[in-house]
Every structure is written in structure tokens, then in C-alpha cells.
Coordinates of C-alpha atoms and ligand atoms in Angstrom, one line a residue:
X1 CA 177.7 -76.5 40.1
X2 CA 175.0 -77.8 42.7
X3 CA 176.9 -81.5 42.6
X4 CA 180.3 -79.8 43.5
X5 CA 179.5 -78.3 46.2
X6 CA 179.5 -79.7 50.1
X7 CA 178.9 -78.1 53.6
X8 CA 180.7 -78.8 56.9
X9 CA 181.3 -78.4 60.3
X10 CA 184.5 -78.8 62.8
X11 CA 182.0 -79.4 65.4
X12 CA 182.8 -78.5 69.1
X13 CA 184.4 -81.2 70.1
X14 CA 187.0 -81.3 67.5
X15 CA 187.5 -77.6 67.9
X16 CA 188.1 -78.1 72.0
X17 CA 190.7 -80.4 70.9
X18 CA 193.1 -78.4 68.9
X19 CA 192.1 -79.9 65.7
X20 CA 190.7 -77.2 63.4
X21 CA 194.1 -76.7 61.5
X22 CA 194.7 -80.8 61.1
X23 CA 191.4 -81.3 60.2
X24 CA 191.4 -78.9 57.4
X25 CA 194.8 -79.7 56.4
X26 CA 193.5 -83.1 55.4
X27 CA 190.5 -81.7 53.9
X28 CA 192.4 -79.3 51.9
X29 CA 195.0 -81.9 50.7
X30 CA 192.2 -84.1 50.0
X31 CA 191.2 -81.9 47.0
X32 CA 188.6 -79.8 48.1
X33 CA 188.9 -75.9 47.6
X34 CA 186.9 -73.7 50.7
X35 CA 184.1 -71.6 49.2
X36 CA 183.7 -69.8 52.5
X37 CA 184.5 -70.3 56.1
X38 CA 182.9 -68.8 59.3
X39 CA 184.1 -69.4 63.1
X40 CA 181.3 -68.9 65.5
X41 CA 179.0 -70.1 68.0
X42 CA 175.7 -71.4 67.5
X43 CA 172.8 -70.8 69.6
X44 CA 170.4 -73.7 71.0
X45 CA 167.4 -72.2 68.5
X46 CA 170.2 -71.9 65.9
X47 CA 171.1 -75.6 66.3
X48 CA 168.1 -77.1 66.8
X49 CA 166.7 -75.4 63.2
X50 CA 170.0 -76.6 61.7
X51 CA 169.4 -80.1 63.0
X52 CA 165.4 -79.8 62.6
X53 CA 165.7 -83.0 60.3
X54 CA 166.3 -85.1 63.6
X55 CA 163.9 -83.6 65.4
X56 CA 161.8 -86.0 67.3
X57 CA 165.1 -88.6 67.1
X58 CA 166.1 -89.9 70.7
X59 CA 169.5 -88.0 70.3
X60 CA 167.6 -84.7 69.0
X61 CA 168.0 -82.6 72.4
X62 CA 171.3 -83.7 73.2
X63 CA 172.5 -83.0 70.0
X64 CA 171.4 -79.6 70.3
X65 CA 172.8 -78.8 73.6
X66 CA 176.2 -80.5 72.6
X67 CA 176.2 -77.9 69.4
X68 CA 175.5 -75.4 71.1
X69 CA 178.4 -75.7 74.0
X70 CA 181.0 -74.0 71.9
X71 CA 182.1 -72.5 69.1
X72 CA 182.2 -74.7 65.9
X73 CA 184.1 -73.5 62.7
X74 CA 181.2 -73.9 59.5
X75 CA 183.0 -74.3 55.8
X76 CA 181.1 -74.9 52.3
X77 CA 183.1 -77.0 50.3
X78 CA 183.9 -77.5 46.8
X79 CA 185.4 -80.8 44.6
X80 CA 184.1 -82.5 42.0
X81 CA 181.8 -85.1 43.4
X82 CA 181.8 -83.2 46.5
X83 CA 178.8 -84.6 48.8
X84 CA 180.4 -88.3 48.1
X85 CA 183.7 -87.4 48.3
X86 CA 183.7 -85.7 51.5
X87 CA 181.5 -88.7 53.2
X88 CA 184.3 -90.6 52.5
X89 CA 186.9 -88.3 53.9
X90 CA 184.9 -88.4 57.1
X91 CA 183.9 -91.8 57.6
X92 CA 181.1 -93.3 59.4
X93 CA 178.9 -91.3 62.0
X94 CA 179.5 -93.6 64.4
X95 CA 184.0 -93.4 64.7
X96 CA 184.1 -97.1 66.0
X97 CA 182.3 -97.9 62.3
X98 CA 184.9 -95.0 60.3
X99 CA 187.3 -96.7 58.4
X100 CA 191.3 -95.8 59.7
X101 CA 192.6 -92.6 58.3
X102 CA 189.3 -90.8 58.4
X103 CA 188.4 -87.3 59.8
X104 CA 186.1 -88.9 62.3
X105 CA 188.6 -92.0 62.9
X106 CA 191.3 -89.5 63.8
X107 CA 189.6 -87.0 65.8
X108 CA 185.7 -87.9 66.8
X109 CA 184.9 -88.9 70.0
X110 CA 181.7 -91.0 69.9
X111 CA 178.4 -91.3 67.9
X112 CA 177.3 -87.7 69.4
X113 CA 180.8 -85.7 69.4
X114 CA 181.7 -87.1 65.8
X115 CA 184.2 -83.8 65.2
X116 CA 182.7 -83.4 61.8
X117 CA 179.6 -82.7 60.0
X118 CA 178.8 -83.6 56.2
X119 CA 176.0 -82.4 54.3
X120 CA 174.1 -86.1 52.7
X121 CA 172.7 -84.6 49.3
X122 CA 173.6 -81.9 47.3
X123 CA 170.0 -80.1 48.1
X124 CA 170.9 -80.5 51.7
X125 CA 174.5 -78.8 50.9
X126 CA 173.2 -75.5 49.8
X127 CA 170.1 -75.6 52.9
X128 CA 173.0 -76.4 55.1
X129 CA 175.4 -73.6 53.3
X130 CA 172.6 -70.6 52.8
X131 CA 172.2 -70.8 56.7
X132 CA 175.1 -69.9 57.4
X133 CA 176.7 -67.8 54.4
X134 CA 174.9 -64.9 52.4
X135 CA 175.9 -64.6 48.3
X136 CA 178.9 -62.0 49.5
X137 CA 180.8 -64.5 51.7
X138 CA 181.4 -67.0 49.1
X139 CA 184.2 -66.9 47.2
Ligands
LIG201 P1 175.9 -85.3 61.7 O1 176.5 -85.9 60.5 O2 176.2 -83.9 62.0 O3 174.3 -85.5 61.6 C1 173.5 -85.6 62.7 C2 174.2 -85.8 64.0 O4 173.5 -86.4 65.0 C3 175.4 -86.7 63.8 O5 176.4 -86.2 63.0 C4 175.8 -87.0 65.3 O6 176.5 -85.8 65.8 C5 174.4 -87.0 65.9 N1 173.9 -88.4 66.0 C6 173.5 -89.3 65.0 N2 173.2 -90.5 65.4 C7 173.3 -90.4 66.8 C8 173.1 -91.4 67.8 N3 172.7 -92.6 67.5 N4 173.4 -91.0 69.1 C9 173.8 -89.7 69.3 N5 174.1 -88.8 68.4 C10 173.8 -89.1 67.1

């Protein structure tokens, strides 16, 4: 079960921008089924623990901040080969490396406001996924 699952974002930026319906569009006719879904708005603690990973990183702080500025829409994921998968859908952190036809292709705006976030292990998809959703929110 643990290898079919993935966590995500629509990150502020992408949710500023209209794109919260597109993006899951794509995501949905990519193949993957949503396991739960929460819009919300996360505080500068709440971000920084999300991102604590990154902490000490040069883009740590704005990162938070940027996070932090609005309301972001947070959906676990589920596909065979999920983590993978989903990494492809995406594309590349930084959108002038995503391939064309990607989430972050289509809607990021740079290296920091990349519209999307993608879990990178399958451990890190259920961290990422019990922080947000308790056992009665998944479906
Ligand atoms: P995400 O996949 O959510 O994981 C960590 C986030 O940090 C990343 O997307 C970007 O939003 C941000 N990030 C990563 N590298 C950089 C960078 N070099 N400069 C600014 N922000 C970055």
C-alpha cells in the first residue's frame, strides 16, 4: 500500500492563479485516485515544520514565508507507482528545467513558487500525509 501512495500540494501560487481545478484535472486524468483533500492555510510554524527537511538551506525562510501567504489546497494521492509517477507529472523543481506538458511547466512560476509539491519517498508520503490528515479523512 505504502508504494501507492503520494502527497501534494497546489501551493499558493498556483492557487492565486485560478489553477486548482486544471491542475487537478490533469492529475486526475493522469491516473491517480484522491485519498483525501483539505483547502487551508498554513501557518509560518506550520510551514516551517512541514519544510523542516530544508531547514538551514539558503531558500529555508523564504520558503516559509512564501507558504505561508495563502491558502494552499493539500491532497494525498494514490496510483500504482505513485511517488514516481507523480514526479513525473510535475516535472522538475526548477519550471525552466520541467519538461513541456508538466504541472510545473504549465503553471509554476520560478524555483520558489513551483505551483506544486511532490512527496520524494514513499516514507516521506505518509510524514507528509499524517500532517495534515487524521485516519477518518482518508477515504
Ligand atoms: P518542493 O518540491 O515543495 O520542495 C522544497 C521546496 O523548496 C521546493 O519545492 C521549492 O518550492 C523550494 N526550493 C527548492 N529549491 C529552491 C531554490 N534553489 N530556491 C528557492 N526555492 C527553492
Amino acid at each position: 500500500m505504502a508504494g501507492n501512495l503520494t502527497f501534494t500540494m497546489i501551493k499558493p501560487d498556483a492557487v492565486e492563479k485560478n489553477a486548482i481545478g486544471p491542475i487537478l484535472k490533469i492529475i486526475n486524468e493522469a491516473g491517480f485516485r484522491i485519498n483525501a483533500m483539505k483547502y487551508t492555510r498554513l501557518s509560518a510554524g506550520q510551514a516551517g515544520r512541514f519544510y523542516e527537511i530544508h531547514k538551514g538551506r539558503p531558500f529555508y525562510e523564504a520558503l516559509v514565508e512564501f507558504m505561508s501567504s495563502g491558502p494552499i489546497v493539500a491532497v494525498l494521492l494514490e496510483k500504482d507507482n505513485a511517488v514516481e509517477d507523480f514526479r513525473k507529472l510535475i516535472g522538475a523543481t526548477n519550471p525552466e528545467n520541467a519538461d513541456t506538458g508538466t504541472i510545473r511547466n504549465l503553471f509554476a512560476t520560478n524555483v520558489q513558487m513551483n505551483a506544486v509539491h511532490g512527496s520524494d519517498s514513499d516514507e516521506n508520503a505518509l510524514i507528509e500525509s499524517s500532517f495534515f490528515f487524521s485516519e477518518m479523512e482518508r477515504f
